[in-house]
Amino acid sequence: MTQLLQTLISGLGQGAAYSLIAVGFVIIFKSTHVISFAQPALMAAGATAVALLTVQVGLNFYLAVLVAVVAAAIAGLGIERAVLRPMVGKPVFIIAIITLGLDVVIRVITNRFIGADVRPMGDPWGLERWELGALTLQHRHAAALITTAAILSALYLFFRYSRIGLAMRATAFDQETSLAQGVNVGHMFGISWALAAALAAVAGVFIGAGSTIDQQTWYVGLKALPAIILGGLDSIPGAVVGGLAVGVVEALFATYQSTYLPFLGSNFSIVAPYALMLVVLLVRPYGLFGTPEIQRV
């Protein structure tokens, strides 16, 4: 039982980072109806910026995170305005392909800064932990869970009470009606990209915390895809639940798979989130919290 609880704690800590990336996916999808495949690259870019600012420049870690998050938001805003705004009205499939191209470009640029070696994140948590009886809680996992909860609470208040948040919700519900009511839909698209890029940067910090980043770090961001499929493409609560579930499933397979399912081979925990995604697609194509699409025939 102790091992199971410890595995769940570790999985939730890792899943918190996946949740932040997944929420970014959902915010962009709800406003533009496009899945942005650039999120993993933005996550890696944010993590790289923090690593460079803390270790090479010597900036305070928390100040470095703030600088990286603001820079990521500005980058997301610029990408939407320069690359995606001219594509408004074009098929979403084409725009999704463009985001794939953006992902490659951002990764190539980021990898030039990372170089051939691994880079320490320079975070204050490392692998330090609290002893909770027979259980342990790593500082980085506690920080990830607390930060994710704080960000989600702020997003809830933003979308529910702020004028911009309400305008973004209206845009997500019906773009043409929002435009007729005076909402600048283009600005809402830009804000969506800025929010998603900022969330990706924060997630990147926790992906690299207690470890290092390298040219393959972006790959971790792809685990947010099973999360949004599990939770539903248009559901922010679903993205959070999906991210945490992916982290837990990954941790469970890493702990128990070699004992109970050895025929699956080693390191099956890496592909376990995608296997979960396939199962969800077969059973519930719109995810646990997604909105089923109804088409009249």
CSV table of C-alpha atoms in Angstrom, one decimal:
chain,number,residue,atom,x,y,z
A,1,MET,CA,0.0,0.0,0.0
A,2,THR,CA,2.9,2.4,0.9
A,3,GLN,CA,4.4,1.8,-2.5
A,4,LEU,CA,1.1,2.4,-4.3
A,5,LEU,CA,0.6,5.7,-2.4
A,6,GLN,CA,4.1,6.8,-3.1
A,7,THR,CA,3.6,6.0,-6.8
A,8,LEU,CA,0.4,8.0,-6.9
A,9,ILE,CA,2.1,11.0,-5.3
A,10,SER,CA,4.9,11.0,-7.8
A,11,GLY,CA,2.5,10.5,-10.6
A,12,LEU,CA,0.3,13.5,-9.6
A,13,GLY,CA,3.4,15.7,-9.2
A,14,GLN,CA,4.6,14.9,-12.7
A,15,GLY,CA,1.0,15.0,-14.1
A,16,ALA,CA,0.7,18.6,-12.8
A,17,ALA,CA,3.2,19.7,-15.5
A,18,TYR,CA,1.3,17.8,-18.1
A,19,SER,CA,-1.9,19.5,-17.1
A,20,LEU,CA,-0.4,22.9,-17.6
A,21,ILE,CA,0.6,22.0,-21.2
A,22,ALA,CA,-2.7,20.4,-21.8
A,23,VAL,CA,-4.6,23.5,-20.6
A,24,GLY,CA,-2.7,25.5,-23.2
A,25,PHE,CA,-3.7,23.1,-25.9
A,26,VAL,CA,-7.4,23.5,-24.9
A,27,ILE,CA,-7.3,27.3,-24.6
A,28,ILE,CA,-6.1,27.6,-28.2
A,29,PHE,CA,-8.5,24.9,-29.5
A,30,LYS,CA,-11.5,26.6,-27.8
A,31,SER,CA,-10.8,30.0,-29.3
A,32,THR,CA,-9.5,29.0,-32.8
A,33,HIS,CA,-10.6,25.3,-33.2
A,34,VAL,CA,-7.0,24.5,-34.0
A,35,ILE,CA,-4.8,22.0,-32.2
A,36,SER,CA,-1.4,23.7,-31.8
A,37,PHE,CA,1.4,21.3,-32.2
A,38,ALA,CA,3.9,24.0,-31.3
A,39,GLN,CA,3.2,23.6,-27.5
A,40,PRO,CA,6.0,21.1,-26.9
A,41,ALA,CA,8.5,23.3,-28.5
A,42,LEU,CA,7.3,26.4,-26.6
A,43,MET,CA,7.6,24.3,-23.4
A,44,ALA,CA,11.2,23.4,-24.2
A,45,ALA,CA,12.0,27.0,-25.2
A,46,GLY,CA,10.7,28.2,-21.8
A,47,ALA,CA,12.7,25.7,-19.9
A,48,THR,CA,15.8,26.5,-21.9
A,49,ALA,CA,15.4,30.2,-21.2
A,50,VAL,CA,15.1,29.6,-17.4
A,51,ALA,CA,18.2,27.3,-17.5
A,52,LEU,CA,20.3,29.9,-19.3
A,53,LEU,CA,19.2,32.8,-17.2
A,54,THR,CA,19.8,31.0,-13.9
A,55,VAL,CA,23.0,29.0,-14.6
A,56,GLN,CA,24.8,31.2,-17.2
A,57,VAL,CA,23.5,34.7,-16.4
A,58,GLY,CA,23.2,34.1,-12.7
A,59,LEU,CA,19.7,35.6,-12.4
A,60,ASN,CA,17.5,34.7,-9.4
A,61,PHE,CA,15.5,31.5,-10.3
A,62,TYR,CA,12.1,33.0,-9.7
A,63,LEU,CA,13.0,36.2,-11.6
A,64,ALA,CA,14.2,34.0,-14.4
A,65,VAL,CA,10.9,32.1,-14.5
A,66,LEU,CA,9.0,35.4,-14.6
A,67,VAL,CA,11.2,36.7,-17.5
A,68,ALA,CA,10.8,33.4,-19.4
A,69,VAL,CA,7.0,33.4,-18.9
A,70,VAL,CA,6.6,37.0,-20.1
A,71,ALA,CA,9.0,36.3,-23.1
A,72,ALA,CA,7.0,33.2,-24.0
A,73,ALA,CA,3.7,35.1,-23.8
A,74,ILE,CA,5.1,37.8,-26.1
A,75,ALA,CA,6.5,35.1,-28.5
A,76,GLY,CA,3.1,33.4,-28.5
A,77,LEU,CA,1.4,36.7,-29.3
A,78,GLY,CA,3.9,37.5,-32.0
A,79,ILE,CA,3.5,34.0,-33.6
A,80,GLU,CA,-0.3,34.3,-33.7
A,81,ARG,CA,-0.1,37.8,-35.2
A,82,ALA,CA,2.6,37.2,-37.8
A,83,VAL,CA,2.0,33.6,-38.8
A,84,LEU,CA,-1.5,32.5,-38.0
A,85,ARG,CA,-3.6,35.7,-38.2
A,86,PRO,CA,-3.2,35.8,-42.0
A,87,MET,CA,-4.6,32.3,-42.1
A,88,VAL,CA,-7.9,33.1,-40.5
A,89,GLY,CA,-10.7,31.6,-42.5
A,90,LYS,CA,-8.5,28.9,-44.0
A,91,PRO,CA,-9.1,25.2,-43.2
A,92,VAL,CA,-8.1,24.3,-39.7
A,93,PHE,CA,-6.2,21.3,-41.1
A,94,ILE,CA,-3.8,23.7,-42.9
A,95,ILE,CA,-3.3,25.8,-39.8
A,96,ALA,CA,-2.6,22.7,-37.7
A,97,ILE,CA,0.1,21.8,-40.3
A,98,ILE,CA,1.5,25.3,-39.9
A,99,THR,CA,1.8,24.8,-36.2
A,100,LEU,CA,3.8,21.6,-36.9
A,101,GLY,CA,6.2,23.7,-38.9
A,102,LEU,CA,6.4,26.2,-36.1
A,103,ASP,CA,7.2,23.4,-33.7
A,104,VAL,CA,10.2,22.4,-35.8
A,105,VAL,CA,11.4,25.9,-36.2
A,106,ILE,CA,11.2,26.7,-32.5
A,107,ARG,CA,12.9,23.4,-31.6
A,108,VAL,CA,15.8,24.0,-34.0
A,109,ILE,CA,16.4,27.5,-32.6
A,110,THR,CA,16.0,26.2,-29.0
A,111,ASN,CA,18.4,23.3,-29.6
A,112,ARG,CA,21.1,25.7,-30.8
A,113,PHE,CA,21.0,27.3,-27.3
A,114,ILE,CA,20.9,24.0,-25.5
A,115,GLY,CA,23.9,22.6,-27.4
A,116,ALA,CA,25.1,19.0,-27.3
A,117,ASP,CA,25.3,18.7,-23.6
A,118,VAL,CA,22.6,18.6,-20.9
A,119,ARG,CA,21.8,21.8,-19.0
A,120,PRO,CA,20.8,22.0,-15.4
A,121,MET,CA,17.6,23.9,-14.6
A,122,GLY,CA,19.1,25.7,-11.6
A,123,ASP,CA,15.9,25.3,-9.6
A,124,PRO,CA,15.9,25.5,-5.8
A,125,TRP,CA,14.1,22.2,-5.3
A,126,GLY,CA,16.5,19.6,-6.8
A,127,LEU,CA,15.7,16.2,-5.4
A,128,GLU,CA,15.0,17.4,-1.9
A,129,ARG,CA,12.1,15.8,-0.2
A,130,TRP,CA,9.9,15.8,2.9
A,131,GLU,CA,9.4,12.6,5.0
A,132,LEU,CA,5.7,12.0,5.6
A,133,GLY,CA,5.9,8.9,7.7
A,134,ALA,CA,6.6,6.1,5.4
A,135,LEU,CA,6.0,8.4,2.4
A,136,THR,CA,8.1,11.1,0.8
A,137,LEU,CA,7.1,14.1,-1.1
A,138,GLN,CA,9.6,15.8,-3.4
A,139,HIS,CA,9.8,19.5,-3.2
A,140,ARG,CA,9.6,19.9,-7.0
A,141,HIS,CA,6.3,17.9,-7.1
A,142,ALA,CA,4.8,19.9,-4.3
A,143,ALA,CA,5.8,23.1,-6.1
A,144,ALA,CA,4.3,21.8,-9.3
A,145,LEU,CA,1.0,20.9,-7.6
A,146,ILE,CA,0.7,24.2,-5.7
A,147,THR,CA,1.6,26.3,-8.8
A,148,THR,CA,-0.8,24.4,-11.0
A,149,ALA,CA,-3.6,24.9,-8.5
A,150,ALA,CA,-2.8,28.6,-8.2
A,151,ILE,CA,-2.7,29.1,-12.0
A,152,LEU,CA,-6.0,27.2,-12.5
A,153,SER,CA,-7.7,29.3,-9.8
A,154,ALA,CA,-6.4,32.5,-11.5
A,155,LEU,CA,-7.6,31.3,-14.9
A,156,TYR,CA,-11.0,30.5,-13.4
A,157,LEU,CA,-11.4,34.0,-12.0
A,158,PHE,CA,-10.0,35.5,-15.3
A,159,PHE,CA,-12.5,33.6,-17.5
A,160,ARG,CA,-15.4,34.2,-15.2
A,161,TYR,CA,-15.1,37.8,-14.1
A,162,SER,CA,-12.8,39.8,-16.4
A,163,ARG,CA,-14.0,41.5,-19.5
A,164,ILE,CA,-11.3,39.9,-21.6
A,165,GLY,CA,-12.0,36.5,-20.2
A,166,LEU,CA,-15.7,36.8,-20.9
A,167,ALA,CA,-14.9,38.0,-24.4
A,168,MET,CA,-12.7,34.9,-24.9
A,169,ARG,CA,-15.5,32.6,-23.7
A,170,ALA,CA,-17.9,34.3,-26.1
A,171,THR,CA,-15.4,33.8,-28.9
A,172,ALA,CA,-15.0,30.2,-28.0
A,173,PHE,CA,-18.8,29.7,-28.1
A,174,ASP,CA,-19.6,31.5,-31.3
A,175,GLN,CA,-17.0,33.6,-33.2
A,176,GLU,CA,-19.5,35.3,-35.6
A,177,THR,CA,-21.9,36.3,-32.9
A,178,SER,CA,-19.0,37.6,-30.8
A,179,LEU,CA,-17.8,39.7,-33.7
A,180,ALA,CA,-21.3,41.1,-34.3
A,181,GLN,CA,-21.4,42.1,-30.6
A,182,GLY,CA,-18.2,44.1,-30.9
A,183,VAL,CA,-15.7,41.6,-29.6
A,184,ASN,CA,-12.3,41.8,-31.4
A,185,VAL,CA,-12.0,38.2,-32.2
A,186,GLY,CA,-8.5,38.6,-33.6
A,187,HIS,CA,-7.3,40.0,-30.3
A,188,MET,CA,-8.8,37.0,-28.5
A,189,PHE,CA,-6.9,34.6,-30.7
A,190,GLY,CA,-3.7,36.5,-29.8
A,191,ILE,CA,-4.4,36.4,-26.1
A,192,SER,CA,-5.1,32.7,-26.3
A,193,TRP,CA,-1.7,32.0,-27.9
A,194,ALA,CA,0.0,34.2,-25.3
A,195,LEU,CA,-1.7,32.3,-22.4
A,196,ALA,CA,-0.9,28.9,-23.9
A,197,ALA,CA,2.8,29.8,-24.5
A,198,ALA,CA,3.1,31.2,-20.9
A,199,LEU,CA,1.6,28.0,-19.5
A,200,ALA,CA,4.0,25.9,-21.6
A,201,ALA,CA,6.9,27.8,-20.2
A,202,VAL,CA,5.8,27.2,-16.6
A,203,ALA,CA,5.3,23.5,-17.4
A,204,GLY,CA,8.8,23.4,-18.9
A,205,VAL,CA,10.3,24.6,-15.6
A,206,PHE,CA,8.7,21.7,-13.7
A,207,ILE,CA,9.7,19.2,-16.4
A,208,GLY,CA,13.3,20.1,-16.0
A,209,ALA,CA,13.2,20.7,-12.2
A,210,GLY,CA,15.4,18.3,-10.2
A,211,SER,CA,16.9,17.1,-13.5
A,212,THR,CA,18.3,18.6,-16.6
A,213,ILE,CA,17.1,19.6,-20.1
A,214,ASP,CA,18.5,18.5,-23.4
A,215,GLN,CA,17.5,18.5,-27.0
A,216,GLN,CA,14.9,15.7,-26.4
A,217,THR,CA,13.1,17.6,-23.6
A,218,TRP,CA,10.4,18.7,-26.1
A,219,TYR,CA,9.3,15.1,-26.4
A,220,VAL,CA,7.9,15.2,-22.9
A,221,GLY,CA,5.4,17.9,-24.0
A,222,LEU,CA,3.8,15.4,-26.4
A,223,LYS,CA,2.4,13.6,-23.4
A,224,ALA,CA,-0.1,16.4,-23.1
A,225,LEU,CA,-1.8,15.0,-26.3
A,226,PRO,CA,-3.1,11.9,-24.5
A,227,ALA,CA,-4.2,14.2,-21.7
A,228,ILE,CA,-6.4,16.4,-23.9
A,229,ILE,CA,-7.8,13.3,-25.7
A,230,LEU,CA,-8.6,11.7,-22.3
A,231,GLY,CA,-10.2,14.9,-20.8
A,232,GLY,CA,-11.7,16.3,-24.0
A,233,LEU,CA,-10.3,18.8,-26.5
A,234,ASP,CA,-12.6,21.6,-25.4
A,235,SER,CA,-12.6,21.1,-21.6
A,236,ILE,CA,-10.1,22.9,-19.3
A,237,PRO,CA,-11.2,20.8,-16.3
A,238,GLY,CA,-10.8,17.8,-18.6
A,239,ALA,CA,-7.3,18.8,-19.5
A,240,VAL,CA,-6.3,19.0,-15.8
A,241,VAL,CA,-7.8,15.6,-15.0
A,242,GLY,CA,-6.3,14.2,-18.2
A,243,GLY,CA,-2.8,15.5,-17.3
A,244,LEU,CA,-2.9,14.2,-13.8
A,245,ALA,CA,-4.2,10.8,-15.0
A,246,VAL,CA,-1.4,10.5,-17.6
A,247,GLY,CA,1.1,11.2,-14.9
A,248,VAL,CA,-0.4,8.6,-12.6
A,249,VAL,CA,-0.7,6.0,-15.3
A,250,GLU,CA,2.9,6.6,-16.3
A,251,ALA,CA,4.1,6.2,-12.7
A,252,LEU,CA,2.0,3.1,-12.2
A,253,PHE,CA,3.5,1.4,-15.2
A,254,ALA,CA,7.0,2.5,-14.3
A,255,THR,CA,6.6,0.9,-10.8
A,256,TYR,CA,4.5,-2.2,-11.5
A,257,GLN,CA,4.8,-3.2,-15.1
A,258,SER,CA,8.0,-5.2,-14.9
A,259,THR,CA,6.4,-7.3,-12.1
A,260,TYR,CA,2.9,-7.9,-13.3
A,261,LEU,CA,3.2,-7.3,-17.1
A,262,PRO,CA,6.8,-8.3,-18.0
A,263,PHE,CA,5.9,-9.4,-21.5
A,264,LEU,CA,5.4,-5.8,-22.4
A,265,GLY,CA,9.1,-5.3,-22.3
A,266,SER,CA,11.1,-2.6,-20.6
A,267,ASN,CA,10.2,1.1,-20.5
A,268,PHE,CA,6.6,0.5,-21.4
A,269,SER,CA,5.7,3.4,-19.1
A,270,ILE,CA,6.9,5.8,-21.9
A,271,VAL,CA,4.2,4.6,-24.3
A,272,ALA,CA,1.5,3.9,-21.6
A,273,PRO,CA,-0.1,7.3,-22.0
A,274,TYR,CA,-0.5,6.8,-25.7
A,275,ALA,CA,-2.0,3.3,-25.1
A,276,LEU,CA,-4.4,5.0,-22.7
A,277,MET,CA,-5.2,7.5,-25.4
A,278,LEU,CA,-6.1,4.8,-27.9
A,279,VAL,CA,-8.4,3.1,-25.4
A,280,VAL,CA,-10.2,6.4,-24.7
A,281,LEU,CA,-10.6,7.1,-28.4
A,282,LEU,CA,-12.2,3.7,-28.9
A,283,VAL,CA,-14.6,4.0,-26.0
A,284,ARG,CA,-15.3,7.7,-25.8
A,285,PRO,CA,-14.0,9.7,-28.8
A,286,TYR,CA,-14.8,13.1,-27.3
A,287,GLY,CA,-13.0,12.4,-24.0
A,288,LEU,CA,-14.4,12.2,-20.5
A,289,PHE,CA,-15.4,15.9,-20.4
A,290,GLY,CA,-15.5,16.9,-24.0
A,291,THR,CA,-18.6,18.1,-25.9
A,292,PRO,CA,-19.9,15.5,-28.4
A,293,GLU,CA,-20.2,17.0,-31.9
A,294,ILE,CA,-23.7,16.6,-33.2
A,295,GLN,CA,-24.2,16.8,-37.0
A,296,ARG,CA,-27.6,17.0,-38.7
A,297,VAL,CA,-28.1,14.6,-41.6
